PDB file of C-alpha atoms in Angstrom:
ATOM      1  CA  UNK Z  84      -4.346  -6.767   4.620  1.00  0.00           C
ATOM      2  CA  UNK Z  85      -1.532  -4.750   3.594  1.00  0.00           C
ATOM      3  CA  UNK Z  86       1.286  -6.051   1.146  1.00  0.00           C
ATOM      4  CA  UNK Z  87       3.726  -8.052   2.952  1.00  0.00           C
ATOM      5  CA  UNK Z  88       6.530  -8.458   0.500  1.00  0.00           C
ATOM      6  CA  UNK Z  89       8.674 -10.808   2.509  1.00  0.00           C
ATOM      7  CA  UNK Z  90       6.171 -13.682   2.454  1.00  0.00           C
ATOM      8  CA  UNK Z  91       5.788 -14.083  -1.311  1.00  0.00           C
ATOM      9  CA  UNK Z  92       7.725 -17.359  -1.085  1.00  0.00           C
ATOM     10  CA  UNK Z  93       7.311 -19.102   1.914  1.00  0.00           C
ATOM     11  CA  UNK Z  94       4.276 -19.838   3.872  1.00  0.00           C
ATOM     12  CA  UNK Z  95       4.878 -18.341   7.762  1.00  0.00           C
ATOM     13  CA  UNK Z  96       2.351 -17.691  10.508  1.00  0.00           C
ATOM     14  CA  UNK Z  97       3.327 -15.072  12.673  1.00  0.00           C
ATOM     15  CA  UNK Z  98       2.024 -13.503  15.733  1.00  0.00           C
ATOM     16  CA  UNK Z  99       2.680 -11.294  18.689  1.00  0.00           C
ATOM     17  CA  UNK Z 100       4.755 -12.787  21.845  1.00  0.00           C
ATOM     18  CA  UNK Z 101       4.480 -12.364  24.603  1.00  0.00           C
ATOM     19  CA  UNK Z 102       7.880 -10.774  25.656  1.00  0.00           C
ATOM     20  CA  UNK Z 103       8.877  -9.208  22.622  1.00  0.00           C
ATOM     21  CA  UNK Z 104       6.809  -5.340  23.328  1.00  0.00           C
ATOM     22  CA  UNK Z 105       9.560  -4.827  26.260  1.00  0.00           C
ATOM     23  CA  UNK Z 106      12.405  -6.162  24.269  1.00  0.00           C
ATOM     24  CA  UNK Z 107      11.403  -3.733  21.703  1.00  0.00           C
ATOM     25  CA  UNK Z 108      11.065  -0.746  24.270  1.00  0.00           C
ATOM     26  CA  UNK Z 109      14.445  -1.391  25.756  1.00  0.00           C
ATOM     27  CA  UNK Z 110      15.973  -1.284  22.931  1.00  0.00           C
ATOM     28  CA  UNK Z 111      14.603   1.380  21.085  1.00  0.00           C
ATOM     29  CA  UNK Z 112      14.873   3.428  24.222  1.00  0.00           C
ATOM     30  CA  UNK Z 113      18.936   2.385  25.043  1.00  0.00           C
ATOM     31  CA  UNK Z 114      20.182   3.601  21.586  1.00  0.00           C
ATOM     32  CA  UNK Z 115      21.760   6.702  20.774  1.00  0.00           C
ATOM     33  CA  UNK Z 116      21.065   6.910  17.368  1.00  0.00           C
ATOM     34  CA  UNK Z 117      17.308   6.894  18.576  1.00  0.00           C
ATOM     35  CA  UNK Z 118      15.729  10.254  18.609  1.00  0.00           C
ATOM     36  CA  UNK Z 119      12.181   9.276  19.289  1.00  0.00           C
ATOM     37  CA  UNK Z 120      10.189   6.166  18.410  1.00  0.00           C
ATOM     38  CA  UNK Z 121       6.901   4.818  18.586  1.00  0.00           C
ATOM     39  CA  UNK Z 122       5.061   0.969  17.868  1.00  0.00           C
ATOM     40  CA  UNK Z 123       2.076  -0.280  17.592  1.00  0.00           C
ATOM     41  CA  UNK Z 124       0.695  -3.754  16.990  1.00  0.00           C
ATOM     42  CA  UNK Z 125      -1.666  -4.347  14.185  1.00  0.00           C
ATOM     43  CA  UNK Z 126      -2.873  -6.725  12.347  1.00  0.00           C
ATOM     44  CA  UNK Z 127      -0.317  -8.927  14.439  1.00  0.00           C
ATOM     45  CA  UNK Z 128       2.524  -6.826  12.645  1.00  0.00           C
ATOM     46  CA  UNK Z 129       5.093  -4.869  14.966  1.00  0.00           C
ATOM     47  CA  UNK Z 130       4.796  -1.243  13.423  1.00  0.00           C
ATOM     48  CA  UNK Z 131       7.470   1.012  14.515  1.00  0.00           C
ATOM     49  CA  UNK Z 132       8.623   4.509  13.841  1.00  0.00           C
ATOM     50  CA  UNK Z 133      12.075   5.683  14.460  1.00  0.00           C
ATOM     51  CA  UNK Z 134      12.991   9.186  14.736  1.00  0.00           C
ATOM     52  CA  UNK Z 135      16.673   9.473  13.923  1.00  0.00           C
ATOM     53  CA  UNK Z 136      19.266  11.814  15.735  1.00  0.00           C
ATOM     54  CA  UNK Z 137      21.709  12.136  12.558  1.00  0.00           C
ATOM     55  CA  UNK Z 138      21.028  13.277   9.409  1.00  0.00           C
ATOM     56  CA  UNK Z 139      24.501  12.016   7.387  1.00  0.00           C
ATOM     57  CA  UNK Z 140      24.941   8.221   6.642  1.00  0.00           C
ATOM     58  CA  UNK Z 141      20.858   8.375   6.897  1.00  0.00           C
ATOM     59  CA  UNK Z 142      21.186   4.372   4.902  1.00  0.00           C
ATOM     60  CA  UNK Z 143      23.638   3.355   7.193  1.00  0.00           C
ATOM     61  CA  UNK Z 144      22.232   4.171  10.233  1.00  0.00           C
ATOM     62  CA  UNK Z 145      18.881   2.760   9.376  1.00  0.00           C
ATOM     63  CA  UNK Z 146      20.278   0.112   8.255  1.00  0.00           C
ATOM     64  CA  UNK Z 147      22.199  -0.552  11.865  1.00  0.00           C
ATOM     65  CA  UNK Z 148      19.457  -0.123  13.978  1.00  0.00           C
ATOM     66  CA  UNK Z 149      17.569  -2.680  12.057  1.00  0.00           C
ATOM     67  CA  UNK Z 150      20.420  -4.826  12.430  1.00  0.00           C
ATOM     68  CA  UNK Z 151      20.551  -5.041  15.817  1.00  0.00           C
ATOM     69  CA  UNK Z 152      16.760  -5.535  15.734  1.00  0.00           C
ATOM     70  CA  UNK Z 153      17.239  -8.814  13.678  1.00  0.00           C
ATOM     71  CA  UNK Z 154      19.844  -9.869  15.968  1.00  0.00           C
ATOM     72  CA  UNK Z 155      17.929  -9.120  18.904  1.00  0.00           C
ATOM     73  CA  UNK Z 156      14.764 -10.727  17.810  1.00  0.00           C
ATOM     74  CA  UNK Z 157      15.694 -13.707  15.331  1.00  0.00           C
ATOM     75  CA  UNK Z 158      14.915 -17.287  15.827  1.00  0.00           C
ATOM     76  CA  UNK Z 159      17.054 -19.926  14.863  1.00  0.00           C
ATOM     77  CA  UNK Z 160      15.622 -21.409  11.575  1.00  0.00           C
ATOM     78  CA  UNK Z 161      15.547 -18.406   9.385  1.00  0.00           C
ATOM     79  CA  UNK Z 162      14.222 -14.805   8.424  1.00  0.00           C
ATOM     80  CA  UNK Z 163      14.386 -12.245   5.522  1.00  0.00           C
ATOM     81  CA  UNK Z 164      14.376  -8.742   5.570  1.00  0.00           C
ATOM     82  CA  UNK Z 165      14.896  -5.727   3.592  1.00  0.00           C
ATOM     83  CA  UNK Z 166      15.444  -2.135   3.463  1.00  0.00           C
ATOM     84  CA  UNK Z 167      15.081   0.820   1.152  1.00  0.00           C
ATOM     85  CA  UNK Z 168      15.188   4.087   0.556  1.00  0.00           C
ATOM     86  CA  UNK Z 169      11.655   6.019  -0.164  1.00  0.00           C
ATOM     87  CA  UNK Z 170      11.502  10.027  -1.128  1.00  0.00           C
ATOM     88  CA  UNK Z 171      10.998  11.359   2.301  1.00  0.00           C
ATOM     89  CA  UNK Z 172      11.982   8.524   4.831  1.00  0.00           C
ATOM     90  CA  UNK Z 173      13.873   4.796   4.317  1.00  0.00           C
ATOM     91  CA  UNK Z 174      11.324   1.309   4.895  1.00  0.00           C
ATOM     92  CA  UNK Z 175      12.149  -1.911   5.765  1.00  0.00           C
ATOM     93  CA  UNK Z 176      10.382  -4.938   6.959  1.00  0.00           C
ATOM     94  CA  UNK Z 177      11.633  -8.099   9.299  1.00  0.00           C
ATOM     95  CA  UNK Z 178      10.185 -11.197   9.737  1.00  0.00           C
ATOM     96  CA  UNK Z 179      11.625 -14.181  11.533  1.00  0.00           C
ATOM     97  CA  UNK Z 180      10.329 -17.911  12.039  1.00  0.00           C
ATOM     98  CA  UNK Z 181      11.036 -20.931  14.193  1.00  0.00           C
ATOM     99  CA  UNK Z 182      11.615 -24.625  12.767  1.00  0.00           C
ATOM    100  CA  UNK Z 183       7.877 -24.739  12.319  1.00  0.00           C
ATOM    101  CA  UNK Z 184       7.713 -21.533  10.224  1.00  0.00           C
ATOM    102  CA  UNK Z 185       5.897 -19.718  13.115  1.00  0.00           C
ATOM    103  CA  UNK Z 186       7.435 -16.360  13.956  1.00  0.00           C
ATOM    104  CA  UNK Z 187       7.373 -12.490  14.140  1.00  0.00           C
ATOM    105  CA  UNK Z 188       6.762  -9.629  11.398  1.00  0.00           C
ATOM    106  CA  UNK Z 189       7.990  -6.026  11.997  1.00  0.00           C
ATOM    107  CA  UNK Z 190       7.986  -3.472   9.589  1.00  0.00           C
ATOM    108  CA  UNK Z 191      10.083  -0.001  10.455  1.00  0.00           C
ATOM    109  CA  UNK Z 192       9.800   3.459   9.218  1.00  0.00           C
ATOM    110  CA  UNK Z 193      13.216   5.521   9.824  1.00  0.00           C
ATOM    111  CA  UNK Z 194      12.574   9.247   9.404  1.00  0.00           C
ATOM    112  CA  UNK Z 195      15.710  12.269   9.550  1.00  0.00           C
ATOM    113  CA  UNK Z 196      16.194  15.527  10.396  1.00  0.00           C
ATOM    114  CA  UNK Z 197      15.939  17.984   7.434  1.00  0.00           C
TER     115      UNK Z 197
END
């Protein structure tokens, strides 16, 4: 199982729901900043990578996107997240959880133009 930083503290269970894959392909599809994506569920983990459009403000813009994500896909009681900067592309992870620390996990990879 692969490293999921965001769950060193708290004890979650998260799965796949079932609304949440058309959520994520409206969304992804309706935004501008959006050159191309593609996701995949493993492991019960939303994977997603996002082809960006602009190549200035390349932290910002990542950093919007996932955003709206969050806002789109939160539940009430709580979530973490967090986003950085890598060599060649930027990396952040989501997850989200109900009152019963049950919830959802995505993790993103934003690439850029050269």
């Amino acid at each position: 199982m692969a490293n999921l930083k965001l769950l060193d503290e708290i004890t979650v269970s998260y799965d796949v729901a079932s609304d949440v894959a058309e959520k994520l392909q409206a969304f992804l599809s309706a935004s501008n900043e959006i050159k191309q994506y593609h996701f995949i569920i493993e492991e019960k983990i939303y994977k997603i990578t996002i082809k960006m459009n602009d190549t200035m403000f390349q932290y910002g813009h990542a950093g919007d996107v996932l955003f709206k994500l969050m806002s789109l896909m939160s539940c009430k009681a709580g979530g973490r997240y967090f986003l950085i900067a890598r060599q060649a592309d930027f990396y952040g992870e989501f997850l989200t959880y109900d009152e019963d620390y049950t919830g959802l996990y995505f993790q993103l990879t934003f690439k850029f133009p050269n």
